[in-house]
Coordinates of C-alpha atoms and ligand atoms in Angstrom, one line a residue:
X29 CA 101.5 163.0 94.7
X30 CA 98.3 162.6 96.4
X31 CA 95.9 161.8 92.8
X32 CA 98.6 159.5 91.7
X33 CA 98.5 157.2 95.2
X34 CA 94.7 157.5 95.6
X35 CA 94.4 156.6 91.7
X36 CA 96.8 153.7 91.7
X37 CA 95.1 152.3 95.3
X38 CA 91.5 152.1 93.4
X39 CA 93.0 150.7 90.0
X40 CA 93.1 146.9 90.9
X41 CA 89.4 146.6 91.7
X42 CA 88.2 148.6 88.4
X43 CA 90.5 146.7 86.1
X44 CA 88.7 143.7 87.9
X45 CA 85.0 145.3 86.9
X46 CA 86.5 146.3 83.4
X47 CA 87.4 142.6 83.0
X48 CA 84.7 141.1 84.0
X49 CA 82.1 143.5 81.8
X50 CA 84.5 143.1 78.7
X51 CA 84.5 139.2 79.7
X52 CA 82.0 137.6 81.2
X53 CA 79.1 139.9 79.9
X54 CA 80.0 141.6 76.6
X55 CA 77.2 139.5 74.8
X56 CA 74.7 141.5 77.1
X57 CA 72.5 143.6 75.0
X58 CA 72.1 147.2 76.7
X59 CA 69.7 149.2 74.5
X60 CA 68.3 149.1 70.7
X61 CA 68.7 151.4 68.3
X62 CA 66.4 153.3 65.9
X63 CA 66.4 155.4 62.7
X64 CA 65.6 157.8 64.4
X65 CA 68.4 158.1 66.5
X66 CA 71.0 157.3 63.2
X67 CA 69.7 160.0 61.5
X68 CA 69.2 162.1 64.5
X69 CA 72.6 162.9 65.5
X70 CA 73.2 159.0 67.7
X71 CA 70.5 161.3 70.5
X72 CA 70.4 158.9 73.6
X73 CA 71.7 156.3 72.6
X74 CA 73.5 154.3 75.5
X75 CA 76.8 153.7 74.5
X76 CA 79.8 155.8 76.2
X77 CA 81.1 155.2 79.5
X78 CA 81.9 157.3 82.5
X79 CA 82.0 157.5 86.0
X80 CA 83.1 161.2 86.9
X81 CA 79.4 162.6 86.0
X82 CA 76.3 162.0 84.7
X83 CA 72.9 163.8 84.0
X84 CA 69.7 163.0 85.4
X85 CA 66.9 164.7 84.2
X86 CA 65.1 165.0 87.3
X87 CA 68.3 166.3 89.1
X88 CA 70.8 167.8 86.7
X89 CA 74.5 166.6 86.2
X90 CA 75.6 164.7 89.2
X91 CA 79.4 164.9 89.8
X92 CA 80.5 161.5 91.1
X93 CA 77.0 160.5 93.3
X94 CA 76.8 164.6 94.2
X95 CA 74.8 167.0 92.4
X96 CA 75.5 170.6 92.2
X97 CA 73.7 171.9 95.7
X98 CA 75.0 169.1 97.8
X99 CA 78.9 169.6 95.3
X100 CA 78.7 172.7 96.9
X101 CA 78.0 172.5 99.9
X102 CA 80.3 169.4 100.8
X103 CA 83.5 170.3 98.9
X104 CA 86.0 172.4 101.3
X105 CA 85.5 176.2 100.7
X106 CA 88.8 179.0 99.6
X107 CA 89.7 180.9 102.2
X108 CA 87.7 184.0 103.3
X109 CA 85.1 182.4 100.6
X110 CA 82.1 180.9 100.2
X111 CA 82.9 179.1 96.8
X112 CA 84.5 175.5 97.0
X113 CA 88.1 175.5 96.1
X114 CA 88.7 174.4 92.4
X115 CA 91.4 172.1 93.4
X116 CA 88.7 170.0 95.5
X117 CA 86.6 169.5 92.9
X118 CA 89.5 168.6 90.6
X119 CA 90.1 165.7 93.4
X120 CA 86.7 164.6 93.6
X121 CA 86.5 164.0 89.8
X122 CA 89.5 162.0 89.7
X123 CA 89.4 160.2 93.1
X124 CA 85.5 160.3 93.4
X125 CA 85.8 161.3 96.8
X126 CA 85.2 164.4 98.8
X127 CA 88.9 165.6 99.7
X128 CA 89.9 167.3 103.1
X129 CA 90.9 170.9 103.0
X130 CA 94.1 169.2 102.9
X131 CA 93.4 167.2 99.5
X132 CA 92.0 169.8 98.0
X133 CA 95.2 172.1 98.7
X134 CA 97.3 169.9 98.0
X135 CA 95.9 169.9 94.3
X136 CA 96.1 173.9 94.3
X137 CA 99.7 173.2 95.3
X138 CA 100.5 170.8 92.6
X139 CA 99.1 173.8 90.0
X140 CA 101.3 176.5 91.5
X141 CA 104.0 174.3 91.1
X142 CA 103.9 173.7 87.4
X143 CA 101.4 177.2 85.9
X144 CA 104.5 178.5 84.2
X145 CA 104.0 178.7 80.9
X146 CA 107.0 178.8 78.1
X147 CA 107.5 182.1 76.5
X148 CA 107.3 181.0 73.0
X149 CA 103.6 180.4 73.5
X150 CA 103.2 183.8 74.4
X151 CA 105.4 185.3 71.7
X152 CA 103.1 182.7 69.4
X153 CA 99.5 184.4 70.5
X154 CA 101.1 187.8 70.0
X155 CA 102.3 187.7 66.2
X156 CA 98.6 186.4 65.2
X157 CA 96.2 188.4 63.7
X158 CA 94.4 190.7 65.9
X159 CA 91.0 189.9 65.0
X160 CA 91.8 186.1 65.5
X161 CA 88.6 184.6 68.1
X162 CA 90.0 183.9 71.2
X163 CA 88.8 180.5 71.3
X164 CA 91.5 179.8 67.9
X165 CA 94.3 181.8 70.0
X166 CA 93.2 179.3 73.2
X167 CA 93.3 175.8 71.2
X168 CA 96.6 177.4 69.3
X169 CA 98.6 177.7 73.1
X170 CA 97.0 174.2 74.2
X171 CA 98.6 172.5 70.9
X172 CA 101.7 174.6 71.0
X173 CA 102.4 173.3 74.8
X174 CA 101.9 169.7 73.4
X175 CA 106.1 169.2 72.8
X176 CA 106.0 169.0 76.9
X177 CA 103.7 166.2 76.8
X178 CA 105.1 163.5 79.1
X179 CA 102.8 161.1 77.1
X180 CA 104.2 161.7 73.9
X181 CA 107.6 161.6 75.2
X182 CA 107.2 158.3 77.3
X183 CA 105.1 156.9 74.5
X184 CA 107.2 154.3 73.4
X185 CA 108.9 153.2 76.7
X186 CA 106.3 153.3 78.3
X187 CA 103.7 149.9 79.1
X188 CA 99.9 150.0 78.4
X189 CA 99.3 149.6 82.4
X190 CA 101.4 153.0 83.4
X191 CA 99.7 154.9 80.1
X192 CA 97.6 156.5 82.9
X193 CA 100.3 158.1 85.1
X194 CA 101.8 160.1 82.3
X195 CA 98.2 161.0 81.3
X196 CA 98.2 162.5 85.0
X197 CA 101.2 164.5 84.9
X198 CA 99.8 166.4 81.3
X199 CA 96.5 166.7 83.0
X200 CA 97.8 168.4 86.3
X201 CA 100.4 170.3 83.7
X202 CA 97.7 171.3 81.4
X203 CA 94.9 172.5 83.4
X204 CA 97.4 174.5 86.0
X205 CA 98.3 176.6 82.6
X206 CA 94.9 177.1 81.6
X207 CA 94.2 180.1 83.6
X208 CA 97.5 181.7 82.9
X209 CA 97.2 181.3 78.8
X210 CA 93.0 182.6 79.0
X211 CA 94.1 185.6 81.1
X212 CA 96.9 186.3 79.1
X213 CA 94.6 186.3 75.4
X214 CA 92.1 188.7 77.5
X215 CA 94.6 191.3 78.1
X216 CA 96.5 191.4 75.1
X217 CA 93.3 191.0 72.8
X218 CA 91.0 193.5 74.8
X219 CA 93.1 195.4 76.0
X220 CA 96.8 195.5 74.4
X221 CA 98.6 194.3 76.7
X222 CA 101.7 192.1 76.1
X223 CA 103.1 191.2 80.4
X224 CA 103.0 187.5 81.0
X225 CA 100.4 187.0 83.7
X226 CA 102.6 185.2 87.0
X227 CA 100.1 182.5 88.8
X228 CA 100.7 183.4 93.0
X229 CA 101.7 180.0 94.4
X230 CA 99.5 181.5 97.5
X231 CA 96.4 182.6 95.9
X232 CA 94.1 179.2 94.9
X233 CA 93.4 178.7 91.4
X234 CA 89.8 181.2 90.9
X235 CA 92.1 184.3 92.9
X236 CA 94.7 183.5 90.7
X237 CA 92.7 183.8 87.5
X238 CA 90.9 187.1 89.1
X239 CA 94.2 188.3 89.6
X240 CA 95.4 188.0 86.1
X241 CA 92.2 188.9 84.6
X242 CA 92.7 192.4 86.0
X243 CA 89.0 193.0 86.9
X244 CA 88.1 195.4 89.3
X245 CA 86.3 193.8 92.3
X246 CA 88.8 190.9 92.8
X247 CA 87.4 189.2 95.7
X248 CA 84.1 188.8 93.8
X249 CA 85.2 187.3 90.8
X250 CA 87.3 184.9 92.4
X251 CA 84.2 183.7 94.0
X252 CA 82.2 183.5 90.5
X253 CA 85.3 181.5 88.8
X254 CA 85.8 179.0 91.4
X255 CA 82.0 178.5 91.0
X256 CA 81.9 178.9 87.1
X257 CA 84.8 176.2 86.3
X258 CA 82.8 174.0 88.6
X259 CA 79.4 174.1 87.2
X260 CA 80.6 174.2 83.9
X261 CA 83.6 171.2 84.4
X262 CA 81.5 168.0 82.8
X263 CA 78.4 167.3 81.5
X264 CA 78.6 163.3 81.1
X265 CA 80.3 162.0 78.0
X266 CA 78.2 162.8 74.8
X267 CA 78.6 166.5 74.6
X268 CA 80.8 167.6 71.8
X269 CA 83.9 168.9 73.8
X270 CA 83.5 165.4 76.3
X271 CA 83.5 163.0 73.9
X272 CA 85.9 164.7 71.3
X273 CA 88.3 164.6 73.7
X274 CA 87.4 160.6 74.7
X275 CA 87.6 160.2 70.8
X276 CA 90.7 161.7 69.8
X277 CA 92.0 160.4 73.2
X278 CA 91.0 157.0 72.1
X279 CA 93.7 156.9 69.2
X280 CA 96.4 157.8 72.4
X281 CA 97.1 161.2 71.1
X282 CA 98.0 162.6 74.6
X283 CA 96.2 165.3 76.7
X284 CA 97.3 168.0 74.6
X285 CA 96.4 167.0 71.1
X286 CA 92.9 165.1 72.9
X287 CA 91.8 168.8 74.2
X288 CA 92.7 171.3 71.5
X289 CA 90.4 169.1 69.2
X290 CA 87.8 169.6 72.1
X291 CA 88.3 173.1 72.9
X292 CA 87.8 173.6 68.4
X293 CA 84.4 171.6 69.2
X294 CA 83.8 173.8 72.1
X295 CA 83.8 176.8 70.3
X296 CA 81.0 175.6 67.7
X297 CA 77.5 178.0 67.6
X298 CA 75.5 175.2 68.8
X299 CA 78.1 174.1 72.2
X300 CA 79.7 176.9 73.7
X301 CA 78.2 180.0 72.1
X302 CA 74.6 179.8 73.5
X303 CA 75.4 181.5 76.7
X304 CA 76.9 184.6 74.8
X305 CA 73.3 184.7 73.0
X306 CA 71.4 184.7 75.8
X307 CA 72.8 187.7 77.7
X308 CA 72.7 189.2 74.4
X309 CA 68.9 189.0 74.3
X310 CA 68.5 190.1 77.8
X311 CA 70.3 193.0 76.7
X312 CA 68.3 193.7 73.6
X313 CA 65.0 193.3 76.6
X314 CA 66.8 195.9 78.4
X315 CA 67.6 198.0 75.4
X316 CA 64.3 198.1 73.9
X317 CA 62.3 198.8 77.2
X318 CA 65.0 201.3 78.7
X319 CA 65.4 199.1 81.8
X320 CA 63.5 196.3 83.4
X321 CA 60.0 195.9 81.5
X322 CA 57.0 195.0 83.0
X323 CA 55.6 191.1 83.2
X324 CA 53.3 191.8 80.6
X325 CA 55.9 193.5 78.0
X326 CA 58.0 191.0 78.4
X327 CA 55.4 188.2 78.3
X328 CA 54.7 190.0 74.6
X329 CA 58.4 190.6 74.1
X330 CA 58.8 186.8 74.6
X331 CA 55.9 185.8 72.1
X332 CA 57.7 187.9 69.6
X333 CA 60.7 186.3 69.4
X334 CA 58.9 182.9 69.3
X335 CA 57.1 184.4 66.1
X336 CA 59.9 185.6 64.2
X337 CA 61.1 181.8 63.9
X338 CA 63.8 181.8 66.9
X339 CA 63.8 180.3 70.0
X340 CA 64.7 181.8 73.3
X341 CA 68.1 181.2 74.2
X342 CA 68.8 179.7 77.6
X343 CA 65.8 177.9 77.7
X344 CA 65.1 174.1 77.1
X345 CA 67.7 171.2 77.6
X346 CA 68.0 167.9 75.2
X347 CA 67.8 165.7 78.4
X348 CA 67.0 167.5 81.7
X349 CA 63.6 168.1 82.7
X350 CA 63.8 170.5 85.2
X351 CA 65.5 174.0 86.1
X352 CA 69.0 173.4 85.5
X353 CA 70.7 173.0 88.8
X354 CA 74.1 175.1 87.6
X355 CA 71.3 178.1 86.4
X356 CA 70.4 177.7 90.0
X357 CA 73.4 177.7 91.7
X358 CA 74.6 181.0 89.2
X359 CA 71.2 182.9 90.1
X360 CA 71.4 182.4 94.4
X361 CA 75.0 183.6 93.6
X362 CA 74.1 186.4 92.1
X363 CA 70.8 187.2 93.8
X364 CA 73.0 187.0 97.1
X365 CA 75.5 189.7 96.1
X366 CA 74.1 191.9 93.3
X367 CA 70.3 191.8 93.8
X368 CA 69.4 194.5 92.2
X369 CA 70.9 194.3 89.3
X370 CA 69.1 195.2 86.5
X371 CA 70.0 192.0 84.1
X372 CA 69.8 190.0 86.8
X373 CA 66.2 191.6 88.1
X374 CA 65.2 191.1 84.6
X375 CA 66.6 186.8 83.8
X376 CA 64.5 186.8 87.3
X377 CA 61.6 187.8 85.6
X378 CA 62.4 186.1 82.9
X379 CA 62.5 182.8 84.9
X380 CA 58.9 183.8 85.7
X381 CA 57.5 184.2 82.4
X382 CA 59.6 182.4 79.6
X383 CA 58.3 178.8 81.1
X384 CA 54.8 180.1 80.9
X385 CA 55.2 180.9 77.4
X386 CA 56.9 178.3 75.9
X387 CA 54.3 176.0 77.9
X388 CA 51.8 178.0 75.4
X389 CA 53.4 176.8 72.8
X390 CA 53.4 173.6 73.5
X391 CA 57.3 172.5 71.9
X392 CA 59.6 173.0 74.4
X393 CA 60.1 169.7 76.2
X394 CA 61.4 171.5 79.5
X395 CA 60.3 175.1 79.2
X396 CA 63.1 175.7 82.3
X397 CA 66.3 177.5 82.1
X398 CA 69.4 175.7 81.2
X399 CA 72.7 177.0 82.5
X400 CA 73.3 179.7 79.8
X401 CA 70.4 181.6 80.7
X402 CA 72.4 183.5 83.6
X403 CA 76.2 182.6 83.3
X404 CA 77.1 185.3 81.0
X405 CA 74.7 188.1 83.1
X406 CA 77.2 187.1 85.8
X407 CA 80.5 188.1 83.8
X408 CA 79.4 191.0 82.7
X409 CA 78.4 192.3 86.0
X410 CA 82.2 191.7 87.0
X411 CA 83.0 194.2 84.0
X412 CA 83.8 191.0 81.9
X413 CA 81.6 192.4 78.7
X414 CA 83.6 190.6 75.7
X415 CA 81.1 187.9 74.5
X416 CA 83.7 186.2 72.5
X417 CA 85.5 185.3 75.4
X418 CA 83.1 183.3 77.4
X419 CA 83.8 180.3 75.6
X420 CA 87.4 180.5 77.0
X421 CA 85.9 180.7 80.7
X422 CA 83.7 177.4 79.8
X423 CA 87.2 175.3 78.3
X424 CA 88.8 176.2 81.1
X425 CA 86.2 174.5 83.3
X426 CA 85.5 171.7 81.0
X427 CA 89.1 170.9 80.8
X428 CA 88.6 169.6 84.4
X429 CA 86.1 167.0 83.9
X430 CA 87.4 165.9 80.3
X431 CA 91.2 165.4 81.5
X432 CA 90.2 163.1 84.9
X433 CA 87.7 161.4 82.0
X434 CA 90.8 160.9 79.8
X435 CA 93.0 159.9 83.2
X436 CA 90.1 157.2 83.7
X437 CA 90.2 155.8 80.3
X438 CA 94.0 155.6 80.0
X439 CA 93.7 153.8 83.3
X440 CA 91.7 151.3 82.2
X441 CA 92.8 150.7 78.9
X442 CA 89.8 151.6 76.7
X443 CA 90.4 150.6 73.2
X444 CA 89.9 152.9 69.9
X445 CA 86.6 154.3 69.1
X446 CA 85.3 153.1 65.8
X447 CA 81.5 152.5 65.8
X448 CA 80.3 151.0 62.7
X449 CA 78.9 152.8 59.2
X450 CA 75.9 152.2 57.1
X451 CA 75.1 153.4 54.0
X452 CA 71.4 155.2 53.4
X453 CA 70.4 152.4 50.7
X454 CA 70.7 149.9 53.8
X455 CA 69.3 151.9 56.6
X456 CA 66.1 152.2 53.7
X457 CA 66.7 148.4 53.3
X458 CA 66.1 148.0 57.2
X459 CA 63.1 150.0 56.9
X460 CA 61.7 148.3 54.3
X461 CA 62.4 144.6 56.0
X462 CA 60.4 146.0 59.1
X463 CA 57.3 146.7 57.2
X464 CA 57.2 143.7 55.8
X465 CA 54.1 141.5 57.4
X466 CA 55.2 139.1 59.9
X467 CA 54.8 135.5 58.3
X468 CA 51.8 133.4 59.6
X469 CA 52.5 131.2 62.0
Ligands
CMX26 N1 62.6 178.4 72.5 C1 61.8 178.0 71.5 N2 61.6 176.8 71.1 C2 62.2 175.8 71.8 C3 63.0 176.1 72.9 C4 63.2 177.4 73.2 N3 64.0 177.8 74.2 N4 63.5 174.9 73.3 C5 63.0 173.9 72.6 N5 62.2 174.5 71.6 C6 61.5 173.8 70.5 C7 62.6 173.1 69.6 O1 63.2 174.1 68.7 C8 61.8 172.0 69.0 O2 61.1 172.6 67.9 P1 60.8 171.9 66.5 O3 60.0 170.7 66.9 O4 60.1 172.9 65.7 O5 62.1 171.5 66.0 C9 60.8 171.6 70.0 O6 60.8 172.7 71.0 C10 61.3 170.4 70.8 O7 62.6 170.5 71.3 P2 63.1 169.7 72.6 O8 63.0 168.3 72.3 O9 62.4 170.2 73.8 O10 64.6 170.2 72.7 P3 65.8 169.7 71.9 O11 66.4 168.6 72.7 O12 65.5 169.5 70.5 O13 66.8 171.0 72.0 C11 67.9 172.8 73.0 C12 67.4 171.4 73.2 C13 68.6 173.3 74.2 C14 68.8 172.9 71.8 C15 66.6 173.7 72.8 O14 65.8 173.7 73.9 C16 67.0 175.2 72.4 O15 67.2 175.5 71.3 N6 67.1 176.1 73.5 C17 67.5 177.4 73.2 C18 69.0 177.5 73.0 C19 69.8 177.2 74.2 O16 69.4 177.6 75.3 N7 70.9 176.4 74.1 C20 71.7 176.1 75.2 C21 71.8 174.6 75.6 C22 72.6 174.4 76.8 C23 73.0 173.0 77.0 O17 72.6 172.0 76.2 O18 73.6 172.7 78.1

């Protein structure tokens, strides 16, 4: 299989880098930490490692040396499409090269091959509650596939060097199910349906999830999920859903167990939900002015929320400093196909005067739009309007970057996580030393 060779060909020469950090320099000091950063949820500080992505503020989350406008543009298109196929992206976080047409099929292939999903999980999502969130139901069919972990199985016979090989197989097996289980919880939760969705071994993976989502304009919204799993497939290591899978991956659970505990992360207020917030306030913009408001009303509008003690949603990042490349990719998307729109006229004006305002205010460290500021406009212009669900859409696309991170780390036999505790009496201690007056010389 064509990740397996290209994976095993690099291997011998980052096992040699591994060694020689872990070696030669481990006395090296990298960064220093302050208080400020213990007590400020570890912000910035410069200790995980990855090579499938990384964010620069100047230029957004570069995937493997690429970010998003060249991503796009390089990786090999689906046909009769302008969208890259997912399958070439999923070779290009894993190999870190651009694939061939070829390559990047020959991933699509490898996910028809093994999308079938057991019944039981299906008969599982069925018999819980029907209010349960679809994120719960989503994490539930993830940890109920984990008896076919090859991982788990081979555990035990298995040596530390090969870990890596099994932890492909579960990736390739996990992520090919993904769009079958999220289209299956959108039908029978929206709209009562109980038919196990079939993945087309000829369709590529965004036609198949179009497909089995049952929306109405196909074509389109096979377009806007190839795009969507992309933009939204890693964001370096030290989100939540990223590193709770390199964490709970660290202690060799396998792929399964690793990114059920990330998808539960995923669906926390402050990760996954912000996108759903945001198209809920263009909405209540569009609500409250029948339509698209003028600048000036929504200049005011804008004000007002910043008054009433929230913030606007879409809007700021914790590290980039410039309009989020993924909100850009999402908004030439949708500006090149639905125009005029009236959610999309309006995060267009938005985009125009939201920056201007939160410059006024003077917090905001980036007053540009971050990705959620558009992604969920887009869904609901496809007729996808159940907010709850967008979180599924995003695990399906972080799954991508999280499982060739969890490949990588298996591959080169990281160790447990276990970063070391203090207690507040001697973080208070440290304080205290510091402002003691340097002796006289
Ligand atoms: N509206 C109002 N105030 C904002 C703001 C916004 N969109 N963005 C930042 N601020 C405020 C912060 O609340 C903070 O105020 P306080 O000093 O009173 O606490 C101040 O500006 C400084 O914040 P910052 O350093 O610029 O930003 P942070 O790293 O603390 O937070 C983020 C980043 C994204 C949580 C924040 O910009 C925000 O709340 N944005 C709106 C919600 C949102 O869009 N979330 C999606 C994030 C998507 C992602 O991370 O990928």
């Amino acid at each position: 299989m064509i990740l397996h060779e290209k994976i095993a060909a690099q291997l011998p020469s980052w096992r040699d880098r591994m060694r020689s950090l872990a070696k030669e320099h481990a006395d090296v000091v990298v960064d220093h930490v302050t208080v400020g950063q213990i007590v400020g949820g570890m912000r910035d500080i410069k200790s995980l490692l990855t090579d499938v992505s990384f964010v620069d503020p100047a230029h957004g989350i570069i995937f493997r040396g690429l970010p998003i406008p060249e991503l796009l543009k390089k990786l090999p298109k689906a046909r009769g499409g302008k969208m890259p196929l997912v399958g070439g992206l999923y070779y290009l976080l894993m190999i870190g090269e651009v694939p061939t047409r070829e390559q990047a099929l020959e991933v699509e292939a490898e996910w028809a091959k093994r999308a079938e999903v057991p019944d039981y999980v299906f008969k599982m999502l069925k018999s819980m509650p029907k209010e349960t969130h679809p994120m719960t139901l989503f994490s539930q069919a993830v940890l109920a596939l984990q008896n076919s972990s090859v991982f788990a199985h081979k555990y035990h016979e298995m040596k530390k060097d090969v870990y890596w090989e099994a932890a492909l197989e579960d990736s390739l097996n996990l992520t090919a199910k993904l769009p079958v289980i999220a289209a299956y919880i959108y039908r029978m939760k929206y709209f009562g349906e109980n038919k196990k969705p079939k993945y087309n071994p000829k369709q590529d993976y965004g036609m198949n999830f179009a497909r089995m989502m049952k929306v109405a304009d196909k074509k389109g919204y096979a377009e806007l999920a190839r795009l969507y799993f992309i933009l939204h497939s890693d964001h370096e290591s030290g989100n939540v859903s990223a590193h709770t899978m390199h964490l709970v991956g660290s202690a060799l659970s396998d792929p399964y167990l690793s990114f059920s505990a990330a998808l539960n992360g995923l669906a926390g207020p402050l990760h996954g939900l912000a996108n759903q917030e945001c198209l809920g306030w263009l909405i209540d913009v569009k609500n409250k002015f029948g339509g698209v408001p003028t600048r000036d009303e929504l200049y005011k509008f804008s004000w007002d929320t910043l008054n009433s003690g929230h913030v606007i949603p879409g809007y700021g990042h914790a590290v980039l400093r410039v309009p989020d490349p993924r909100y850009m990719a999402q908004m030439e998307f949708a500006k090149k196909r639905f125009p005029d729109d009236d959610l999309v006229r309006l995060a267009d004006m938005v985009f125009d005067v939201v920056p201007q305002v939160l410059k006024e205010q003077g917090k905001a460290k980036n007053p540009a739009p971050n990705v959620d500021a558009i992604s969920g406009t887009l869904q609901y212009y496809y007729g996808v309007r159940e907010f709850d669900f967008y979180t599924v859409l995003f695990g399906i696309g972080r799954a991508l970057g999280v499982t060739a991170n969890y490949v990588w780390a298996r591959a080169l036999g990281w160790p447990i996580e276990r970063p070391k505790s203090l207690t507040t009496k001697m973080l208070e201690d440290v304080v205290a030393k510091a402002a003691q007056p340097a002796p006289a010389s």
